[in-house]
Coordinates of C-alpha atoms in Angstrom, one line a residue:
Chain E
X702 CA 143.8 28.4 227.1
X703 CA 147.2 29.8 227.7
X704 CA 147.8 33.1 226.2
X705 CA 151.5 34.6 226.5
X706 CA 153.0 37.7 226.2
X707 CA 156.2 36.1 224.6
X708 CA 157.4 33.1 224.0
X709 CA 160.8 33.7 225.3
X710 CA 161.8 35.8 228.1
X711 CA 165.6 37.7 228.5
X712 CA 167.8 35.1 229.3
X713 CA 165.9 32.1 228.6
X714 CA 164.8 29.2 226.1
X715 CA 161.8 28.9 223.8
X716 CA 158.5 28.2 226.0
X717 CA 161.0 27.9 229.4
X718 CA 159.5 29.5 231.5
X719 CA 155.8 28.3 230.6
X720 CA 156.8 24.5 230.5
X721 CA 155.8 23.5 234.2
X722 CA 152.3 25.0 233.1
X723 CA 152.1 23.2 229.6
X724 CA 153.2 19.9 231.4
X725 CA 149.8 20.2 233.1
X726 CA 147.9 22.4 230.8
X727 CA 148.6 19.7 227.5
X728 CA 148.9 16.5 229.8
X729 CA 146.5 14.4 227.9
X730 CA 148.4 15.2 224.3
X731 CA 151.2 13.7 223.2
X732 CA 151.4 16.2 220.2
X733 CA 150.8 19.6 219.5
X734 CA 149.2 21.1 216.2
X735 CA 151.2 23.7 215.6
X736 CA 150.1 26.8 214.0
X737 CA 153.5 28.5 212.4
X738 CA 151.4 31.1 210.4
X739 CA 152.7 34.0 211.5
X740 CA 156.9 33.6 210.2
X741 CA 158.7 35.8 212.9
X742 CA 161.5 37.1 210.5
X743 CA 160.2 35.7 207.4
X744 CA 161.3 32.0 208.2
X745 CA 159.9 29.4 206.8
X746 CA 156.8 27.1 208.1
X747 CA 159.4 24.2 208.3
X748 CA 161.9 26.0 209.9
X749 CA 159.8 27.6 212.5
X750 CA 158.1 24.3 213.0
X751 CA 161.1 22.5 213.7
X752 CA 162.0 25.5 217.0
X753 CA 158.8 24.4 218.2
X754 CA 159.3 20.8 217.5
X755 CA 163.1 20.5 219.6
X756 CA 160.9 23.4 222.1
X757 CA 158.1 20.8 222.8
X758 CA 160.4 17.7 222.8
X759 CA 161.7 18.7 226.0
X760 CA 158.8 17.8 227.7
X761 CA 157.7 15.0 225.5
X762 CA 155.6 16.5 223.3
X763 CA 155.8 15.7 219.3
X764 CA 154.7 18.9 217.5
X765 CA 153.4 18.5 213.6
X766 CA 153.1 22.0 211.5
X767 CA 149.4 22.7 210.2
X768 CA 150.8 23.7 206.9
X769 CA 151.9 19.6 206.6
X770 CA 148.1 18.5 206.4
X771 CA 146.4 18.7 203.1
X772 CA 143.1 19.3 205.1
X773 CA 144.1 22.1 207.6
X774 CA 140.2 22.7 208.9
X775 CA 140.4 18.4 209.8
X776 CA 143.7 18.6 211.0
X777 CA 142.5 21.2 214.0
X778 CA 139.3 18.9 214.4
X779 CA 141.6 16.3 215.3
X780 CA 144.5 17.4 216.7
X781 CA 145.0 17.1 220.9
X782 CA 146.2 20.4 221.7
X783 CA 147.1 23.7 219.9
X784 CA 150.2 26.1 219.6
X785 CA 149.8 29.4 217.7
X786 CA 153.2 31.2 217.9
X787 CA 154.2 34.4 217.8
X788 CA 155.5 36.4 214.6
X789 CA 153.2 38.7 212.4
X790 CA 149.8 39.2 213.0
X791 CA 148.9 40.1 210.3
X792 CA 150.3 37.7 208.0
X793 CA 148.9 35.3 210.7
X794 CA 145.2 37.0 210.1
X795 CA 145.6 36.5 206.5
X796 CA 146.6 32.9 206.2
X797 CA 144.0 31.7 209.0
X798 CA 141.4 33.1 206.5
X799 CA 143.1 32.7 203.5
X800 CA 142.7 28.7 204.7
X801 CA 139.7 29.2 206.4
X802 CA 140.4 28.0 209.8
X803 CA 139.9 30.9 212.1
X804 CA 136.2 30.0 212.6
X805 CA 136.8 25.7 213.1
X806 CA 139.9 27.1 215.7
X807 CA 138.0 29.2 217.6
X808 CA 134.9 26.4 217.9
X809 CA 137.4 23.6 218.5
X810 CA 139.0 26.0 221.4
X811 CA 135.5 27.3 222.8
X812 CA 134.7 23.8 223.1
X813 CA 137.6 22.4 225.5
X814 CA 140.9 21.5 223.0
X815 CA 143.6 23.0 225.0
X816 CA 145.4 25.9 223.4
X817 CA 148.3 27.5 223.5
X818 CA 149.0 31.3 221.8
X819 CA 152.3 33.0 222.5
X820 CA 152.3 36.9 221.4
X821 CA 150.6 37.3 217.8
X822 CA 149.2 33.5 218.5
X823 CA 147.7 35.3 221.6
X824 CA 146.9 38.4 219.8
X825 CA 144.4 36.0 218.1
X826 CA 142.2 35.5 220.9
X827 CA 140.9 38.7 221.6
X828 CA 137.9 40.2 219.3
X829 CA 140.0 41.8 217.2
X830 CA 144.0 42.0 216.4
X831 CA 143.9 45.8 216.3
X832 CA 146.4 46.6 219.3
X833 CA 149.1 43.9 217.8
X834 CA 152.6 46.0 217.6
X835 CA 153.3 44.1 214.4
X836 CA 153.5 46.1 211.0
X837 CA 151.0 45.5 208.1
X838 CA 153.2 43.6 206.2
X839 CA 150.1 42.5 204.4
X840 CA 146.7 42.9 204.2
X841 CA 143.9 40.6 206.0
X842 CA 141.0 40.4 204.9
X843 CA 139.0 41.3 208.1
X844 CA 140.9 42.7 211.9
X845 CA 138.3 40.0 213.6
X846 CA 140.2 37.7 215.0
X847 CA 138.9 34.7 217.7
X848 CA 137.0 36.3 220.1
X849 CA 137.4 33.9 223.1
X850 CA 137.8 36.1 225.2
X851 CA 135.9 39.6 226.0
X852 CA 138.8 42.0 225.1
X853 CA 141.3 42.6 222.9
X854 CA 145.3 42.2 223.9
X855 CA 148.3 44.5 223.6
X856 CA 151.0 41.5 224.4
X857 CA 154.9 42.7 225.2
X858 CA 153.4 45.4 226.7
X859 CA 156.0 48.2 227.5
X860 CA 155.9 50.9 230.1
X861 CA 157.2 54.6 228.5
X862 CA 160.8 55.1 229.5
X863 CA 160.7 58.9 230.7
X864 CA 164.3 58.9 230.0
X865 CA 164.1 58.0 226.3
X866 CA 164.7 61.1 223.9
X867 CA 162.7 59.2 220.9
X868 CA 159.3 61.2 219.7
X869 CA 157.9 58.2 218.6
X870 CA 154.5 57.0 220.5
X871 CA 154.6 55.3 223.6
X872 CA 152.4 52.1 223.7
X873 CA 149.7 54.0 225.7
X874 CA 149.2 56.5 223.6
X875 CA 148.6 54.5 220.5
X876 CA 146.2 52.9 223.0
X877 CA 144.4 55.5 223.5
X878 CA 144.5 56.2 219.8
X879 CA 142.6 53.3 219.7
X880 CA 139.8 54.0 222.3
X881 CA 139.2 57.4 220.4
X882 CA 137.2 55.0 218.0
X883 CA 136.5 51.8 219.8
X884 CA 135.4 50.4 222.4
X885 CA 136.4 47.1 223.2
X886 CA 139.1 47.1 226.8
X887 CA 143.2 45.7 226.4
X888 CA 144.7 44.6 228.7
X889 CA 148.5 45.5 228.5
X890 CA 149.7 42.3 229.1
X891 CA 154.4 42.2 230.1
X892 CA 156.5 40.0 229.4
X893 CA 156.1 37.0 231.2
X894 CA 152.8 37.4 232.2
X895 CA 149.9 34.8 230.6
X896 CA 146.4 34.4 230.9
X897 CA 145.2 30.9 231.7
X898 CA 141.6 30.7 230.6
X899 CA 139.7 28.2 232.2
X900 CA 135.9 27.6 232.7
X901 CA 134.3 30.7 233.1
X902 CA 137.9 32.1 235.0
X903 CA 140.1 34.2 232.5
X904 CA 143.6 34.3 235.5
X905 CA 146.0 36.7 235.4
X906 CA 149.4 34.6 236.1
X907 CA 152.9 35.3 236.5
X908 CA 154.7 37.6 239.0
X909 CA 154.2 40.9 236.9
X910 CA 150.8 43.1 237.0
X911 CA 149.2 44.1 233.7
X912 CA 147.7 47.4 232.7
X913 CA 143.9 47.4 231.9
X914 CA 142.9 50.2 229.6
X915 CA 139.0 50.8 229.2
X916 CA 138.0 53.8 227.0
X917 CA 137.6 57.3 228.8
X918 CA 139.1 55.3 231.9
X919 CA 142.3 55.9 233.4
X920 CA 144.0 53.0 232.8
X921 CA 144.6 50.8 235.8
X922 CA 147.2 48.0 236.8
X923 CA 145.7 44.4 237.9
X924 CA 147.3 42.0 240.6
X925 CA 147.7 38.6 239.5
X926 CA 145.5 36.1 239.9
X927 CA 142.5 38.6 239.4
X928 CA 139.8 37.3 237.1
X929 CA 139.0 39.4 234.2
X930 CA 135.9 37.1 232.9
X931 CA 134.1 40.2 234.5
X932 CA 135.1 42.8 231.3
X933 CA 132.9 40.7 229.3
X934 CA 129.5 41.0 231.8
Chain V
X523 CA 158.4 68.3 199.1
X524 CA 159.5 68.0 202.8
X525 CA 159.4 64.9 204.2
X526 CA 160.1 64.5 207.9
X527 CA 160.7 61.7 210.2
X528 CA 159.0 63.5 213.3
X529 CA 157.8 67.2 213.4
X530 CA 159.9 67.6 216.8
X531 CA 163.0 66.9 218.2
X532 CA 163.6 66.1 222.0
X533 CA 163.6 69.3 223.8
X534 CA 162.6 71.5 220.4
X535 CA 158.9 72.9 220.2
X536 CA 156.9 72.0 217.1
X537 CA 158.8 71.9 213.8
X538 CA 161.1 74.3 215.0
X539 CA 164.2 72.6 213.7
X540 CA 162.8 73.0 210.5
X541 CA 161.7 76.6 210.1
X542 CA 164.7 77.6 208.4
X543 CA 163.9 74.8 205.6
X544 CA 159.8 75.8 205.6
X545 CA 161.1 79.4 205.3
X546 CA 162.0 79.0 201.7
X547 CA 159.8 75.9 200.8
X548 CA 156.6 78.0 201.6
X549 CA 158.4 81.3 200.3
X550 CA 155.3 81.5 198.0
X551 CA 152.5 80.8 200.5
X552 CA 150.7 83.6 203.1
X553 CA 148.6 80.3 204.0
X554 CA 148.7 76.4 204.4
X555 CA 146.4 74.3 204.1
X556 CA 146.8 71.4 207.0
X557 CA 145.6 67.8 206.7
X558 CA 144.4 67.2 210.0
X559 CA 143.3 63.6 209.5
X560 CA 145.9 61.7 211.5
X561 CA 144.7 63.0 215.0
X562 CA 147.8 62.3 217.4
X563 CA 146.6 60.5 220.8
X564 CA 142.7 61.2 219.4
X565 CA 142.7 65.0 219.8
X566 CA 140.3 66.6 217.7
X567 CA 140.7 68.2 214.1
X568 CA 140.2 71.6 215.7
X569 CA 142.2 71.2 218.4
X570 CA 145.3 70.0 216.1
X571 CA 144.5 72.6 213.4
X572 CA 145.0 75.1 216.6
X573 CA 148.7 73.4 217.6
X574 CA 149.9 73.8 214.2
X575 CA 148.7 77.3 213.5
X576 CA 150.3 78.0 217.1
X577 CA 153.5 76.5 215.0
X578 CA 153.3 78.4 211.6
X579 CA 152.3 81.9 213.2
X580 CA 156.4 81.7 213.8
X581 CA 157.3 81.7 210.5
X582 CA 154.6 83.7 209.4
X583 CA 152.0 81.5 207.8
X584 CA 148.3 81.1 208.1
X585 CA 147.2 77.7 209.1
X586 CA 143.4 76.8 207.4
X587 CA 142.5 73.1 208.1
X588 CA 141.2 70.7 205.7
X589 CA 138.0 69.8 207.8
X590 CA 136.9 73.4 207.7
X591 CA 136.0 73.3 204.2
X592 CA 133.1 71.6 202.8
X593 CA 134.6 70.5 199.7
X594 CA 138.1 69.2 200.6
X595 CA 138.7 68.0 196.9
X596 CA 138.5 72.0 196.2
X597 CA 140.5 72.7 198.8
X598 CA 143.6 70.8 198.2
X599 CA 143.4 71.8 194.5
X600 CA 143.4 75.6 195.8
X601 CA 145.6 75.5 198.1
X602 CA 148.9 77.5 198.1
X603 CA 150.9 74.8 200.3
X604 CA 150.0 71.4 202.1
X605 CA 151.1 70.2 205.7
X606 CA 150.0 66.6 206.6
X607 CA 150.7 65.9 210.4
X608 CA 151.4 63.0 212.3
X609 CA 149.3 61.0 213.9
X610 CA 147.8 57.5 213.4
X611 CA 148.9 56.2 209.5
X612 CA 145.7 54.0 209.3
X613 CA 143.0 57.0 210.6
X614 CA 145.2 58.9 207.8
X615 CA 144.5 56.7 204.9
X616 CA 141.2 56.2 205.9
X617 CA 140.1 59.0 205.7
X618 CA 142.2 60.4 203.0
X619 CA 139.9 57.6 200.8
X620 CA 136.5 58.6 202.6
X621 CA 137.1 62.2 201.5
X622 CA 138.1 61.3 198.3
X623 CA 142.1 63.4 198.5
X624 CA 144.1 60.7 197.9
X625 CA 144.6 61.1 194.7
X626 CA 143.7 64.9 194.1
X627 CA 146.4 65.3 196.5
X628 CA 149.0 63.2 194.7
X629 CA 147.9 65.3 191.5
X630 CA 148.7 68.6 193.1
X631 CA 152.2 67.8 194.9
X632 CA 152.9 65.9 191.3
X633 CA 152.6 68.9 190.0
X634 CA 154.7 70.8 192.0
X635 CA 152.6 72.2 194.9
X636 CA 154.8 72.6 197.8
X637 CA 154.1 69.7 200.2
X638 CA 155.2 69.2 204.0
X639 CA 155.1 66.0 205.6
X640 CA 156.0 64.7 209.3
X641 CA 155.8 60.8 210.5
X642 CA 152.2 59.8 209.3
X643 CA 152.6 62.2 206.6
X644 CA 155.7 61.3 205.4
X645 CA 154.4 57.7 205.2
X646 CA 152.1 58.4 202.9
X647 CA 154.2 60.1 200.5
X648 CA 155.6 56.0 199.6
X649 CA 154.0 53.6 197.9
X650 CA 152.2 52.2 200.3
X651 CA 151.8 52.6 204.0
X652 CA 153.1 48.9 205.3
X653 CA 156.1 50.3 207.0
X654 CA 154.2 52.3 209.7
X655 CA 155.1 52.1 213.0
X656 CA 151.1 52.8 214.0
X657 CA 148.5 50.5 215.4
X658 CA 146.0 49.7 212.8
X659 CA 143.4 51.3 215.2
X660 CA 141.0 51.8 212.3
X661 CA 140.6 49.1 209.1
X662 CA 141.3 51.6 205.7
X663 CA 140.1 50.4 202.1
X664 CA 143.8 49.7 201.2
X665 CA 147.0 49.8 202.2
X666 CA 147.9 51.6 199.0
X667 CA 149.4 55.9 199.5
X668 CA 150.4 58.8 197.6
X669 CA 153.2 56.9 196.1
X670 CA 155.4 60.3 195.3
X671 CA 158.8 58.7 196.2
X672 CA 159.6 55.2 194.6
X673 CA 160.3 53.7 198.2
X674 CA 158.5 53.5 201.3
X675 CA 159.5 55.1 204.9
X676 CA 160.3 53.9 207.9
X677 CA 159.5 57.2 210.5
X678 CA 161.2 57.2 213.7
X679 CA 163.5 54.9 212.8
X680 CA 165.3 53.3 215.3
X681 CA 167.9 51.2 215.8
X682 CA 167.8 48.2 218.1
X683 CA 168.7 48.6 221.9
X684 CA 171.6 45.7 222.4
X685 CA 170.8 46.4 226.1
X686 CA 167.1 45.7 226.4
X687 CA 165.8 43.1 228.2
X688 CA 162.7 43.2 225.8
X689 CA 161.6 40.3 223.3
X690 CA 159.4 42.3 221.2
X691 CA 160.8 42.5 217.6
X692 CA 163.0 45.3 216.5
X693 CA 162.4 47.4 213.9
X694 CA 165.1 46.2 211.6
X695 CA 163.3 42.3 211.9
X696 CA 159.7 44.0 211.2
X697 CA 161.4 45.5 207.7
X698 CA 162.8 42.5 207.3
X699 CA 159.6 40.6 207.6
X700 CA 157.8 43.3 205.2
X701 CA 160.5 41.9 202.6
X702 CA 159.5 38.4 203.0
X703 CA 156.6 39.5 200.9
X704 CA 157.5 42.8 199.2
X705 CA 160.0 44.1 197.1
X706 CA 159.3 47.9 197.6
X707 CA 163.2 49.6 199.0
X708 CA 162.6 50.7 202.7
X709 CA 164.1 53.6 203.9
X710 CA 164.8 54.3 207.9
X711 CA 164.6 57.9 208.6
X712 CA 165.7 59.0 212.1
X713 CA 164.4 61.7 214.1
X714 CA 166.0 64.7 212.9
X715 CA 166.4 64.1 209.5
X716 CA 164.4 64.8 206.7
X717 CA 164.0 64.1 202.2
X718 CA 164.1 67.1 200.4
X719 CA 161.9 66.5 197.2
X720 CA 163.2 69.1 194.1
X721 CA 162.5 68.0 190.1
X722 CA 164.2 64.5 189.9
X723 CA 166.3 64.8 193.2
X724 CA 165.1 63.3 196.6
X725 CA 168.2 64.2 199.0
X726 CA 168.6 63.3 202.4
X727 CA 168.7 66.2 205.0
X728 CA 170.4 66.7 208.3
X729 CA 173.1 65.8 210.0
X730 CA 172.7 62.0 210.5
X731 CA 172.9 58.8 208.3
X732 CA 169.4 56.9 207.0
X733 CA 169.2 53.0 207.4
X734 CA 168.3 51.4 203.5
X735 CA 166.8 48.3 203.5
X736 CA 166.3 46.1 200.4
X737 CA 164.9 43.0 200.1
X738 CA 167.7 40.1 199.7
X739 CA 169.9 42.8 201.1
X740 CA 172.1 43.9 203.8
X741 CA 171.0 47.2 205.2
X742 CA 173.5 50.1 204.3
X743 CA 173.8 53.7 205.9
X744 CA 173.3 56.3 203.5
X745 CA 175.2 59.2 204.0
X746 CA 173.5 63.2 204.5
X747 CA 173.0 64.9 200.5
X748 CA 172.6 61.1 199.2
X749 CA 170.0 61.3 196.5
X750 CA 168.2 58.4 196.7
X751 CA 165.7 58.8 192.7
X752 CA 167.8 55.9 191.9
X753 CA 165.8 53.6 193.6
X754 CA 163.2 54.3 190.8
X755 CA 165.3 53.7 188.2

């Protein structure tokens, strides 16, 4: 797995910055099964497919939508790799059970098919999607999301800015709203950071740290390439 | 009603920008009743019910807190004058369901029971609570509020930083996804300004505009002493 803060950083194209690790990471696909659940902006499926579609083709990859399969639970059995992109979480949530695929994507995933989440399609792979930033546009059934791996995310993580005159929480506080009634660690991941989940090895990548909040823990920031398989022992 | 976007403004203490407006709103009242629920960064119910008697000993008003009583149904119907804090929207409408308030308390502001509200408890003055800015930290029964204004709120609202390097959505693309599936009116309400609730009129207070966002609409600015009961019309 590859699981990305963003799909975009400032300055740059869709995926960019990721593509020399996709090259390697979906070598043996020549197309993607894209997930385009989660609308950023309301767009359509065929719309947001098609951004991933011209995205992908610049490193030869075709990219089909899920939503063009009549069957979507075969269509993740058989596709070659995975994309689940970034937009609301919630409406993501929904739809995945709404078509009941979240259980045959995380299965497919635990068992080896290469996948790819960006933001709310990254939000997805932690145990539950309950420190997404995205507003309950709608109402899921359930917050359990994939659970592959031990801890939930918090992805475009953002530092307070001490100068800022807005009242509104800062990110860390709503964390820690969070750990006054759960558990489960986040991991604060910034913009352009990833994970890359491999074997037993869940990798810190990029040139950025990321802020690991545990509850009643002061919150503490990881190097990369540290290995945070060890939150789930 | 009083329905504020934040209870402080940068460099104010708590509500103090509003005291002259709580002044005659609780004219009638020697006590409040505060609704605790929302628990800002975790603190406790106590703890809270402590900052915001700390608050109203300025203008002269006893603070009682809605956990202290052991019927809180009772309590809202006896009470002289409500305060709902921020906090966390979902721990809000969670446990305004678990207590069983939600709908005494719409009963008793209905019926002219003078109400305050700030950010969590503003929200839940709308029709439903989607608009939050909040984490869903907790998973409530429904997403459903109050439903005292024929709108819902945007808290906080702010308006998108052209200089930010950050990808994370604005707000104004998180309303607009909310009206990719919902038809409810959206109303911004910056820090600082506040709805003043009296019979049929719902007017916008202090000095700066409010951002209105329909769906299928472009945004517009609504001037200060707009009344905005229309929208239920």
């Amino acid at each position: 797995m590859i699981i990305a803060s963003t799909s975009t950083i400032h300055g740059g194209n869709y995926l960019e910055y990721l593509f020399p690790t996709l090259e390697s990471h979906f070598q043996d696909c020549t197309e993607i099964l894209f997930v385009p659940y989660a609308r950023p902006g309301g767009i359509s499926h065929d719309d947001y497919t098609l951004t991933i579609r011209l995205a992908f083709a610049k490193i030869n990859k075709k990219v089909k939508g899920l939503h063009e399969f009549e069957n979507p639970v075969e269509a993740i059995e058989n596709a070659q790799g995975i994309f689940t992109g970034g937009g609301n979480t919630f409406l993501l949530v929904k739809q995945l059970y709404q078509n009941n695929v979240m259980e045959v994507l995380a299965k497919v995933v635990e068992n080896g098919k290469p996948y790819l989440g960006s933001s709310a399609g990254s939000n997805i792979t932690g145990l539950t999607m309950q420190t997404t930033n995205d507003m309950p546009i709608i109402y899921p059934p359930s917050y359990k999301t994939l659970g592959l791996i031990p801890f939930n995310l918090n992805p475009h993580y953002l530092d307070a800015d001490l100068q800022i005159k807005h009242m509104g929480e800062t990110r860390e506080t709503r964390i820690k709203e969070f750990h006054a009634f759960n558990t489960i660690p986040v991991l604060g991941l910034r913009e352009g950071s990833w994970l890359e989940v491999v074997g037993e090895k869940i990798l810190l990548k990029g040139n950025l740290t990321a802020r690991l909040f545990k509850q009643n823990e002061i919150p503490e920031e990881l190097e990369p390439e540290t290995d945070l398989a060890y939150l789930g022992k």
